[in-house]
CSV table of C-alpha atoms and ligand atoms in Angstrom, one decimal:
chain,number,residue,atom,x,y,z
C,102,UNK,CA,69.0,118.4,96.1
C,103,UNK,CA,70.1,122.0,95.4
C,104,UNK,CA,73.2,121.6,97.6
C,105,UNK,CA,76.9,120.8,97.2
C,106,UNK,CA,77.1,117.9,94.8
C,107,UNK,CA,73.5,118.3,93.7
C,108,UNK,CA,71.6,120.3,91.0
C,109,UNK,CA,72.7,123.7,89.8
C,110,UNK,CA,70.1,126.4,90.5
C,111,UNK,CA,69.3,128.2,87.3
C,112,UNK,CA,67.4,131.5,86.8
C,113,UNK,CA,65.9,132.7,83.5
C,114,UNK,CA,68.5,134.7,81.7
C,115,UNK,CA,71.5,132.8,83.1
C,116,UNK,CA,74.4,132.5,80.7
C,117,UNK,CA,76.4,129.3,80.0
C,118,UNK,CA,79.6,128.5,78.0
C,119,UNK,CA,80.9,132.1,78.1
C,120,UNK,CA,77.5,133.5,77.2
C,121,UNK,CA,76.8,131.3,74.2
C,122,UNK,CA,73.6,129.7,75.8
C,123,UNK,CA,70.9,131.7,77.7
C,124,UNK,CA,68.4,129.9,79.9
C,125,UNK,CA,64.8,130.4,79.0
C,126,UNK,CA,62.6,128.0,81.0
C,127,UNK,CA,62.8,124.6,82.7
C,128,UNK,CA,61.8,121.6,80.4
C,129,UNK,CA,62.2,118.8,82.9
C,130,UNK,CA,64.3,117.0,85.4
C,131,UNK,CA,65.6,113.6,86.3
C,132,UNK,CA,67.5,112.1,89.2
C,133,UNK,CA,70.7,113.2,87.5
C,134,UNK,CA,70.0,116.6,86.1
C,135,UNK,CA,67.7,119.5,85.3
C,136,UNK,CA,67.0,120.2,81.7
C,137,UNK,CA,66.4,123.8,80.4
C,138,UNK,CA,65.3,125.3,77.2
C,139,UNK,CA,68.2,127.6,76.2
C,140,UNK,CA,68.8,130.0,73.4
C,141,UNK,CA,72.0,129.4,71.4
C,142,UNK,CA,73.3,132.9,70.5
C,143,UNK,CA,75.7,131.4,68.0
C,144,UNK,CA,73.1,129.7,65.8
C,145,UNK,CA,70.0,131.7,66.9
C,146,UNK,CA,68.2,128.4,67.7
C,147,UNK,CA,66.7,126.8,70.7
C,148,UNK,CA,68.4,123.9,72.4
C,149,UNK,CA,67.9,121.7,75.4
C,150,UNK,CA,70.5,122.2,78.1
C,151,UNK,CA,71.0,119.2,80.4
C,152,UNK,CA,72.8,120.3,83.6
C,153,UNK,CA,74.1,117.4,85.6
C,154,UNK,CA,74.4,117.3,89.4
C,155,UNK,CA,78.0,117.9,90.4
C,156,UNK,CA,78.9,115.0,92.8
C,157,UNK,CA,81.6,112.6,91.4
C,158,UNK,CA,79.1,109.8,90.7
C,159,UNK,CA,77.0,112.1,88.5
C,160,UNK,CA,80.1,113.5,86.7
C,161,UNK,CA,81.1,110.0,85.9
C,162,UNK,CA,77.6,109.2,84.6
C,163,UNK,CA,77.5,112.3,82.5
C,164,UNK,CA,80.9,111.4,81.0
C,165,UNK,CA,79.5,108.1,80.0
C,166,UNK,CA,76.4,109.6,78.5
C,167,UNK,CA,78.5,112.1,76.6
C,168,UNK,CA,80.7,109.3,75.3
C,169,UNK,CA,77.7,107.4,74.0
C,170,UNK,CA,76.0,110.5,72.6
C,171,UNK,CA,79.2,111.6,70.8
C,172,UNK,CA,79.6,108.3,69.1
C,173,UNK,CA,75.9,108.4,68.0
C,174,UNK,CA,76.4,111.9,66.6
C,175,UNK,CA,79.4,110.7,64.6
C,176,UNK,CA,77.4,108.2,62.5
C,177,UNK,CA,77.1,108.2,58.7
C,178,UNK,CA,73.3,108.5,58.4
C,179,UNK,CA,72.1,112.1,57.7
C,180,UNK,CA,71.4,113.5,61.1
C,181,UNK,CA,67.7,114.3,60.7
C,182,UNK,CA,66.6,110.8,59.8
C,183,UNK,CA,68.1,109.1,62.8
C,184,UNK,CA,65.3,109.3,65.3
C,185,UNK,CA,67.8,109.6,68.1
C,186,UNK,CA,68.4,112.9,70.0
C,187,UNK,CA,71.6,114.6,68.8
C,188,UNK,CA,74.3,116.0,71.0
C,189,UNK,CA,75.3,119.5,69.9
C,190,UNK,CA,77.9,120.5,72.4
C,191,UNK,CA,79.1,119.8,76.0
C,192,UNK,CA,81.0,121.8,78.5
C,193,UNK,CA,81.7,122.3,82.3
C,194,UNK,CA,79.9,124.9,84.3
C,195,UNK,CA,81.0,126.0,87.8
C,196,UNK,CA,78.4,127.2,90.3
C,197,UNK,CA,77.9,127.4,94.1
C,198,UNK,CA,77.2,123.6,94.3
C,199,UNK,CA,80.3,122.5,92.4
C,200,UNK,CA,81.4,121.8,88.8
C,201,UNK,CA,78.5,120.5,86.6
C,202,UNK,CA,78.9,118.7,83.2
C,203,UNK,CA,76.4,120.1,80.8
C,204,UNK,CA,75.1,118.6,77.6
C,205,UNK,CA,73.5,120.6,74.8
C,206,UNK,CA,70.9,118.5,72.9
C,207,UNK,CA,68.5,119.3,70.1
C,208,UNK,CA,65.3,120.6,71.5
C,209,UNK,CA,62.4,118.2,71.4
C,210,UNK,CA,58.8,118.2,72.5
C,211,UNK,CA,56.5,116.2,74.8
C,212,UNK,CA,57.2,112.6,75.7
C,213,UNK,CA,55.0,109.6,74.6
C,214,UNK,CA,53.8,109.3,78.1
C,215,UNK,CA,52.2,112.8,77.9
C,216,UNK,CA,50.8,111.8,74.4
C,217,UNK,CA,49.0,108.8,75.8
C,218,UNK,CA,47.7,111.0,78.6
C,219,UNK,CA,46.4,113.4,76.0
C,220,UNK,CA,44.4,110.6,74.5
C,221,UNK,CA,42.9,110.0,78.0
C,222,UNK,CA,44.8,106.6,78.3
C,223,UNK,CA,42.4,105.1,75.8
C,224,UNK,CA,44.9,104.5,73.1
C,225,UNK,CA,46.0,106.4,70.0
C,226,UNK,CA,44.5,105.8,66.5
C,227,UNK,CA,46.4,102.9,64.9
C,228,UNK,CA,47.8,105.0,62.1
C,229,UNK,CA,49.5,107.2,64.7
C,230,UNK,CA,50.8,104.1,66.5
C,231,UNK,CA,52.3,102.9,63.2
C,232,UNK,CA,54.1,106.2,62.6
C,233,UNK,CA,55.5,106.3,66.1
C,234,UNK,CA,56.6,102.7,65.9
C,235,UNK,CA,58.4,103.3,62.6
C,236,UNK,CA,60.4,106.2,64.2
C,237,UNK,CA,61.3,104.2,67.2
C,238,UNK,CA,62.4,101.3,65.0
C,239,UNK,CA,64.5,103.5,62.8
C,240,UNK,CA,66.2,104.9,65.9
C,241,UNK,CA,66.8,101.4,67.3
C,242,UNK,CA,68.1,100.0,64.0
C,243,UNK,CA,70.6,102.9,63.9
C,244,UNK,CA,71.7,102.3,67.5
C,245,UNK,CA,71.9,98.5,67.3
C,246,UNK,CA,73.4,98.0,63.8
C,247,UNK,CA,75.5,101.1,63.2
C,248,UNK,CA,76.8,101.6,66.8
C,249,UNK,CA,76.3,98.3,68.7
C,250,UNK,CA,74.6,100.3,71.4
C,251,UNK,CA,71.8,98.8,73.6
C,252,UNK,CA,69.6,101.6,75.1
C,253,UNK,CA,68.4,99.4,78.1
C,254,UNK,CA,65.8,101.9,79.3
C,255,UNK,CA,63.3,102.3,76.5
C,256,UNK,CA,59.9,103.5,77.8
C,257,UNK,CA,57.4,106.2,76.9
C,258,UNK,CA,59.1,108.9,79.0
C,259,UNK,CA,62.3,108.4,77.1
C,260,UNK,CA,60.8,109.0,73.6
C,261,UNK,CA,60.1,112.6,72.8
C,262,UNK,CA,58.0,114.0,70.0
C,263,UNK,CA,59.6,116.3,67.4
C,264,UNK,CA,57.6,119.4,68.1
C,265,UNK,CA,56.7,121.9,65.3
C,266,UNK,CA,55.7,124.5,67.9
C,267,UNK,CA,57.9,127.6,68.6
C,268,UNK,CA,59.7,126.4,71.8
C,269,UNK,CA,59.7,130.0,73.2
C,270,UNK,CA,55.9,129.8,73.6
C,271,UNK,CA,54.9,129.0,77.2
C,272,UNK,CA,51.6,128.9,79.0
C,273,UNK,CA,52.6,131.5,81.6
C,274,UNK,CA,55.0,133.6,79.6
C,275,UNK,CA,53.6,134.8,76.3
C,276,UNK,CA,56.8,136.2,74.8
C,277,UNK,CA,58.0,134.8,71.5
C,278,UNK,CA,61.4,136.3,71.5
C,279,UNK,CA,64.2,134.8,73.4
C,280,UNK,CA,65.2,136.2,76.8
C,281,UNK,CA,68.7,137.5,76.4
C,282,UNK,CA,69.5,138.7,79.9
C,283,UNK,CA,68.3,138.0,83.4
C,284,UNK,CA,65.0,139.9,83.9
C,285,UNK,CA,65.1,142.6,86.7
C,286,UNK,CA,64.3,141.2,90.1
C,287,UNK,CA,63.6,137.8,88.6
C,288,UNK,CA,63.5,135.9,91.9
C,289,UNK,CA,62.2,138.5,94.3
C,290,UNK,CA,59.5,140.4,92.4
C,291,UNK,CA,56.1,139.6,93.7
C,292,UNK,CA,54.6,138.7,90.3
C,293,UNK,CA,57.3,136.3,89.4
C,294,UNK,CA,57.3,134.6,92.7
C,295,UNK,CA,53.5,134.1,92.4
C,296,UNK,CA,53.9,132.5,89.0
C,297,UNK,CA,56.8,130.4,90.4
C,298,UNK,CA,54.7,129.2,93.3
C,299,UNK,CA,51.9,128.2,90.9
C,300,UNK,CA,54.4,126.4,88.6
C,301,UNK,CA,55.9,124.6,91.5
C,302,UNK,CA,52.5,123.4,92.7
C,303,UNK,CA,51.7,122.1,89.2
C,304,UNK,CA,55.1,120.6,88.9
C,305,UNK,CA,54.6,118.7,92.2
C,306,UNK,CA,51.2,117.4,90.9
C,307,UNK,CA,52.8,116.3,87.6
C,308,UNK,CA,55.6,114.6,89.4
C,309,UNK,CA,53.3,112.8,91.8
C,310,UNK,CA,51.4,111.5,88.8
C,311,UNK,CA,54.4,110.4,86.9
C,312,UNK,CA,56.3,108.9,89.8
C,313,UNK,CA,53.1,107.1,91.0
C,314,UNK,CA,52.8,105.0,88.0
C,315,UNK,CA,56.1,103.1,87.8
C,316,UNK,CA,58.9,101.9,89.9
C,317,UNK,CA,61.4,103.1,87.3
C,318,UNK,CA,65.0,102.4,88.4
C,319,UNK,CA,65.5,106.1,87.9
C,320,UNK,CA,62.5,108.5,88.2
C,321,UNK,CA,61.9,111.4,85.9
C,322,UNK,CA,59.8,114.6,85.6
C,323,UNK,CA,58.6,117.0,83.0
C,324,UNK,CA,58.0,120.6,83.8
C,325,UNK,CA,54.3,121.6,83.6
C,326,UNK,CA,53.2,122.9,80.3
C,327,UNK,CA,50.1,123.0,78.2
C,328,UNK,CA,49.1,120.2,75.9
C,329,UNK,CA,49.1,122.6,72.9
C,330,UNK,CA,52.2,121.0,71.5
C,331,UNK,CA,50.4,117.8,71.0
C,332,UNK,CA,48.0,119.3,68.5
C,333,UNK,CA,50.9,120.3,66.3
C,334,UNK,CA,52.6,116.9,66.2
C,335,UNK,CA,53.4,115.2,62.9
C,336,UNK,CA,54.2,112.1,65.0
C,337,UNK,CA,57.9,112.0,64.4
C,338,UNK,CA,59.8,111.2,67.6
C,339,UNK,CA,63.3,110.6,68.9
C,340,UNK,CA,64.9,108.4,71.5
C,341,UNK,CA,66.5,110.2,74.4
C,342,UNK,CA,68.2,109.6,77.8
C,343,UNK,CA,71.4,107.6,77.1
C,344,UNK,CA,72.4,107.6,80.7
C,345,UNK,CA,71.9,103.8,81.0
C,346,UNK,CA,72.9,102.9,77.4
C,347,UNK,CA,75.9,100.6,76.8
C,348,UNK,CA,77.9,99.0,74.0
C,349,UNK,CA,76.9,95.3,73.6
C,350,UNK,CA,80.4,94.2,74.3
C,351,UNK,CA,80.9,96.5,77.3
C,352,UNK,CA,77.9,95.9,79.5
C,353,UNK,CA,77.8,97.7,82.9
C,354,UNK,CA,74.7,96.6,84.8
C,355,UNK,CA,73.0,93.2,85.3
C,356,UNK,CA,69.7,94.7,86.4
C,357,UNK,CA,68.6,96.9,83.5
C,358,UNK,CA,65.3,98.4,82.2
C,359,UNK,CA,62.3,100.0,84.0
C,360,UNK,CA,60.2,97.3,85.6
C,361,UNK,CA,57.2,97.2,83.2
C,362,UNK,CA,59.4,97.2,80.1
C,363,UNK,CA,61.9,94.6,81.4
C,364,UNK,CA,62.6,91.5,79.4
C,365,UNK,CA,62.3,88.0,80.9
C,366,UNK,CA,66.0,87.2,80.4
C,367,UNK,CA,66.8,90.2,82.6
C,368,UNK,CA,64.6,89.0,85.4
C,369,UNK,CA,66.1,85.5,85.1
C,370,UNK,CA,69.7,86.9,84.7
C,371,UNK,CA,70.3,84.8,81.7
C,372,UNK,CA,72.4,87.4,79.8
C,373,UNK,CA,71.1,90.0,77.4
C,374,UNK,CA,71.6,91.7,74.1
C,375,UNK,CA,70.0,94.1,71.6
C,376,UNK,CA,66.8,92.1,71.8
C,377,UNK,CA,65.9,93.5,75.3
C,378,UNK,CA,65.2,96.8,73.5
C,379,UNK,CA,62.9,94.9,71.1
C,380,UNK,CA,60.9,93.5,74.1
C,381,UNK,CA,60.5,97.1,75.6
C,382,UNK,CA,59.5,98.3,72.1
C,383,UNK,CA,56.7,95.8,72.0
C,384,UNK,CA,55.5,96.9,75.4
C,385,UNK,CA,55.5,100.5,74.3
C,386,UNK,CA,53.6,99.8,71.0
C,387,UNK,CA,50.9,98.0,73.1
C,388,UNK,CA,50.7,100.9,75.5
C,389,UNK,CA,50.3,103.4,72.6
C,390,UNK,CA,47.5,101.4,71.1
C,391,UNK,CA,45.5,100.7,74.2
C,392,UNK,CA,46.5,103.3,76.8
C,393,UNK,CA,47.4,100.6,79.3
C,394,UNK,CA,50.8,99.2,80.2
C,395,UNK,CA,51.2,95.6,78.9
C,396,UNK,CA,52.6,94.2,82.2
C,397,UNK,CA,52.0,95.7,85.6
C,398,UNK,CA,53.4,93.2,88.1
C,399,UNK,CA,52.8,93.5,91.9
C,400,UNK,CA,54.1,91.8,95.0
C,401,UNK,CA,51.6,89.5,96.4
C,402,UNK,CA,51.1,87.2,99.4
C,403,UNK,CA,53.9,84.7,99.2
C,404,UNK,CA,55.3,85.8,95.8
C,405,UNK,CA,57.6,88.5,94.6
C,406,UNK,CA,57.1,91.2,91.9
C,407,UNK,CA,59.5,89.2,89.7
C,408,UNK,CA,57.5,86.0,90.0
C,409,UNK,CA,54.2,87.9,89.3
C,410,UNK,CA,55.9,89.5,86.3
C,411,UNK,CA,56.8,86.0,84.9
C,412,UNK,CA,53.3,84.8,85.6
C,413,UNK,CA,51.7,87.7,83.7
C,414,UNK,CA,54.1,87.1,80.8
C,415,UNK,CA,53.1,83.4,80.6
C,416,UNK,CA,49.3,84.2,81.0
C,417,UNK,CA,49.6,86.3,77.9
C,418,UNK,CA,52.2,84.4,75.9
C,419,UNK,CA,51.9,80.8,77.0
C,420,UNK,CA,54.2,78.7,79.1
C,421,UNK,CA,57.9,79.6,79.0
C,422,UNK,CA,59.9,76.7,77.4
C,423,UNK,CA,61.5,74.7,80.3
C,424,UNK,CA,65.0,75.2,78.9
C,425,UNK,CA,64.7,79.0,78.9
C,426,UNK,CA,63.0,79.0,82.3
C,427,UNK,CA,65.6,77.0,84.1
C,428,UNK,CA,68.9,78.3,82.7
C,429,UNK,CA,69.2,81.8,84.2
C,430,UNK,CA,71.3,82.6,87.3
C,431,UNK,CA,68.1,83.4,89.2
C,432,UNK,CA,65.9,80.6,87.7
C,433,UNK,CA,65.9,78.6,90.9
C,434,UNK,CA,64.3,81.5,92.7
C,435,UNK,CA,61.2,81.2,90.6
C,436,UNK,CA,61.0,77.9,88.8
C,437,UNK,CA,61.0,74.3,89.9
C,438,UNK,CA,62.9,71.7,87.8
C,439,UNK,CA,59.9,71.1,85.6
C,440,UNK,CA,59.8,74.7,84.6
C,441,UNK,CA,56.7,75.6,86.7
C,442,UNK,CA,56.5,78.6,88.9
C,443,UNK,CA,57.2,77.7,92.5
C,444,UNK,CA,54.6,80.0,94.2
C,445,UNK,CA,52.1,80.9,91.5
C,446,UNK,CA,50.6,77.6,90.6
C,447,UNK,CA,47.5,78.5,88.6
C,448,UNK,CA,47.8,80.7,85.5
C,449,UNK,CA,44.8,82.2,83.8
C,450,UNK,CA,45.7,82.2,80.1
C,451,UNK,CA,44.4,85.2,78.1
C,452,UNK,CA,46.1,85.4,74.7
C,453,UNK,CA,46.9,88.8,73.2
C,454,UNK,CA,44.5,88.5,70.3
C,455,UNK,CA,41.6,87.8,72.7
C,456,UNK,CA,42.7,90.5,75.1
C,457,UNK,CA,42.7,93.1,72.3
C,458,UNK,CA,39.1,92.2,71.3
C,459,UNK,CA,37.6,91.5,74.8
C,460,UNK,CA,39.1,94.3,76.8
C,461,UNK,CA,40.1,96.9,74.2
C,462,UNK,CA,37.3,96.4,71.7
C,463,UNK,CA,39.6,96.0,68.7
C,464,UNK,CA,37.9,94.6,65.6
C,465,UNK,CA,38.8,91.0,65.0
C,466,UNK,CA,41.0,92.0,62.0
C,467,UNK,CA,42.9,94.8,63.8
C,468,UNK,CA,43.5,92.5,66.8
C,469,UNK,CA,44.8,89.7,64.5
C,470,UNK,CA,47.1,92.0,62.6
C,471,UNK,CA,48.5,93.8,65.6
C,472,UNK,CA,49.1,90.5,67.5
C,473,UNK,CA,51.0,89.2,64.5
C,474,UNK,CA,53.2,92.2,64.7
C,475,UNK,CA,53.8,92.1,68.5
C,476,UNK,CA,54.0,88.4,69.3
C,477,UNK,CA,57.4,87.7,67.6
C,478,UNK,CA,58.9,90.6,69.5
C,479,UNK,CA,57.6,89.0,72.8
C,480,UNK,CA,59.3,85.6,72.1
C,481,UNK,CA,60.7,84.2,75.3
C,482,UNK,CA,63.8,83.1,73.3
C,483,UNK,CA,65.7,86.5,72.9
C,484,UNK,CA,67.5,85.3,69.7
C,485,UNK,CA,64.2,84.5,68.0
C,486,UNK,CA,62.9,88.1,68.3
C,487,UNK,CA,63.1,90.0,65.1
C,488,UNK,CA,65.7,92.8,64.9
C,489,UNK,CA,64.7,96.4,64.4
C,490,UNK,CA,65.7,96.1,60.8
C,491,UNK,CA,63.5,93.0,60.2
C,492,UNK,CA,60.7,94.5,62.2
C,493,UNK,CA,60.7,97.6,59.9
C,494,UNK,CA,59.7,95.2,57.0
C,495,UNK,CA,56.6,93.9,58.8
C,496,UNK,CA,53.4,94.4,56.8
C,497,UNK,CA,51.5,95.8,59.8
C,498,UNK,CA,53.6,99.0,59.7
C,499,UNK,CA,52.7,99.6,56.1
C,500,UNK,CA,49.0,98.7,56.1
C,501,UNK,CA,46.7,101.8,56.1
C,502,UNK,CA,43.8,102.1,58.4
C,503,UNK,CA,40.7,103.6,56.8
C,504,UNK,CA,39.7,105.5,59.9
C,505,UNK,CA,41.3,109.0,60.1
C,506,UNK,CA,43.9,109.6,62.7
D,287,LIG,P1,66.6,110.1,84.5
D,287,LIG,O1,66.4,110.2,86.0
D,287,LIG,O2,65.3,109.7,83.7
D,287,LIG,O3,67.8,109.3,84.1
D,287,LIG,P2,68.0,112.4,83.6
D,287,LIG,O4,68.5,113.3,84.7
D,287,LIG,O5,69.0,111.5,82.9
D,287,LIG,O6,66.8,111.6,84.1
D,287,LIG,P3,66.6,113.0,81.1
D,287,LIG,O7,65.7,111.9,81.3
D,287,LIG,O8,67.6,113.0,80.0
D,287,LIG,O9,67.4,113.4,82.5
D,287,LIG,O10,65.8,114.4,81.0
D,287,LIG,C1,64.8,114.8,82.0
D,287,LIG,C2,63.6,115.3,81.3
D,287,LIG,O11,63.9,116.5,80.6
D,287,LIG,C3,63.0,114.4,80.2
D,287,LIG,O12,62.1,113.5,80.8
D,287,LIG,C4,62.3,115.5,79.4
D,287,LIG,O13,61.0,115.9,79.9
D,287,LIG,C5,63.2,116.6,79.4
D,287,LIG,N1,64.1,116.6,78.2
D,287,LIG,C6,65.3,115.8,78.2
D,287,LIG,N2,65.9,116.0,77.0
D,287,LIG,C7,65.1,116.9,76.3
D,287,LIG,C8,65.2,117.4,74.9
D,287,LIG,N3,66.2,117.1,74.1
D,287,LIG,N4,64.3,118.3,74.6
D,287,LIG,C9,63.2,118.6,75.4
D,287,LIG,N5,63.1,118.1,76.6
D,287,LIG,C10,64.0,117.2,77.1
D,288,LIG,MG1,64.8,109.9,81.6
D,289,LIG,MG1,69.1,109.5,82.5
């Protein structure tokens, strides 16, 4: 992908925006961009520099993302309390592969996916889950109510922790001071290329792991780094990646959201609104508390991934009301006129409350309280799901667990 129209190759010490930003190390990448830790010489602070691929399609996508991020940054709420990543600057950068739009964002830490991995996919202590849920909800309330923006791709990879660690610290490079110029022989020196090879191997492993777990519409990758950051978290987090976000009255795509976090009305193509983000939020909250994804649909003999997904939802939440099941543009692909699935005839009902106790060994009380919090968010009727603002008032968020987190 490092060719004309693709990624811009960056070396440590490279300068951007007339020398204002200096590249330090790679933070991550996605299908649209690479993201670098950069030092801002104007403010003497570290920032995240997102460098988009240069082909027309990617330029257009970056313009859209910048438009959304700029409007978010213009809000009235004090910028630190927003729980949404802030755009600091944007500019064009010309390189051998073309002209790249670049976004300068506030620097953030590990994603929630890495955090669940840190807890060996066994779930986080409930007090931490509560803190993270509050942050996500504050971010969503801000996006939905103040800006009428639907994120449409909420998932653990797209929520980053606010790290209290010095961003210049790195497992392979121990320096704490920013790199201000390109180190001598950066690419060709033997030592560097050894480190680079090792990093690349680890990156490939990390990517294999991440891309192996979901059929995300758009894949993503984090550069390899140690888990040290995670020890320093105060569990504040921010929502990132607005590449797929839209204004509620200017929708772009019909098929939205990453598979496991996708709401039923999206599968049925019955129209959607802010409440699709609330569905994804509930899936994330479950995953944080248990370490497992709530729904992992698979294609089977004689049925599609979509139909399996609807079956899994109904096994957990009960039968979908006939009126909802039959009114989407794609309803006829899955449901007969009675509102029963066409190809998956027998459902094994396993209610959330029972699942939490039986499989995840929650106490009866914890399971009951957590289910009361999640179930309204997983209502098949999108308009019945609580808004982020309403959800923030829920008693579960404010009850205190006696076990330390
Ligand atoms: P996608 O294919 O998911 O749409 P993308 O090209 O739009 O990817 P992002 O998802 O915005 O790129 O960023 C890619 C990765 O870079 C993230 O998963 C994360 O690891 C890292 N990253 C992004 N923004 C920041 C930030 N503000 N601070 C630190 N790391 C970041
Ligand atoms: Mg992403
Ligand atoms: Mg994106």
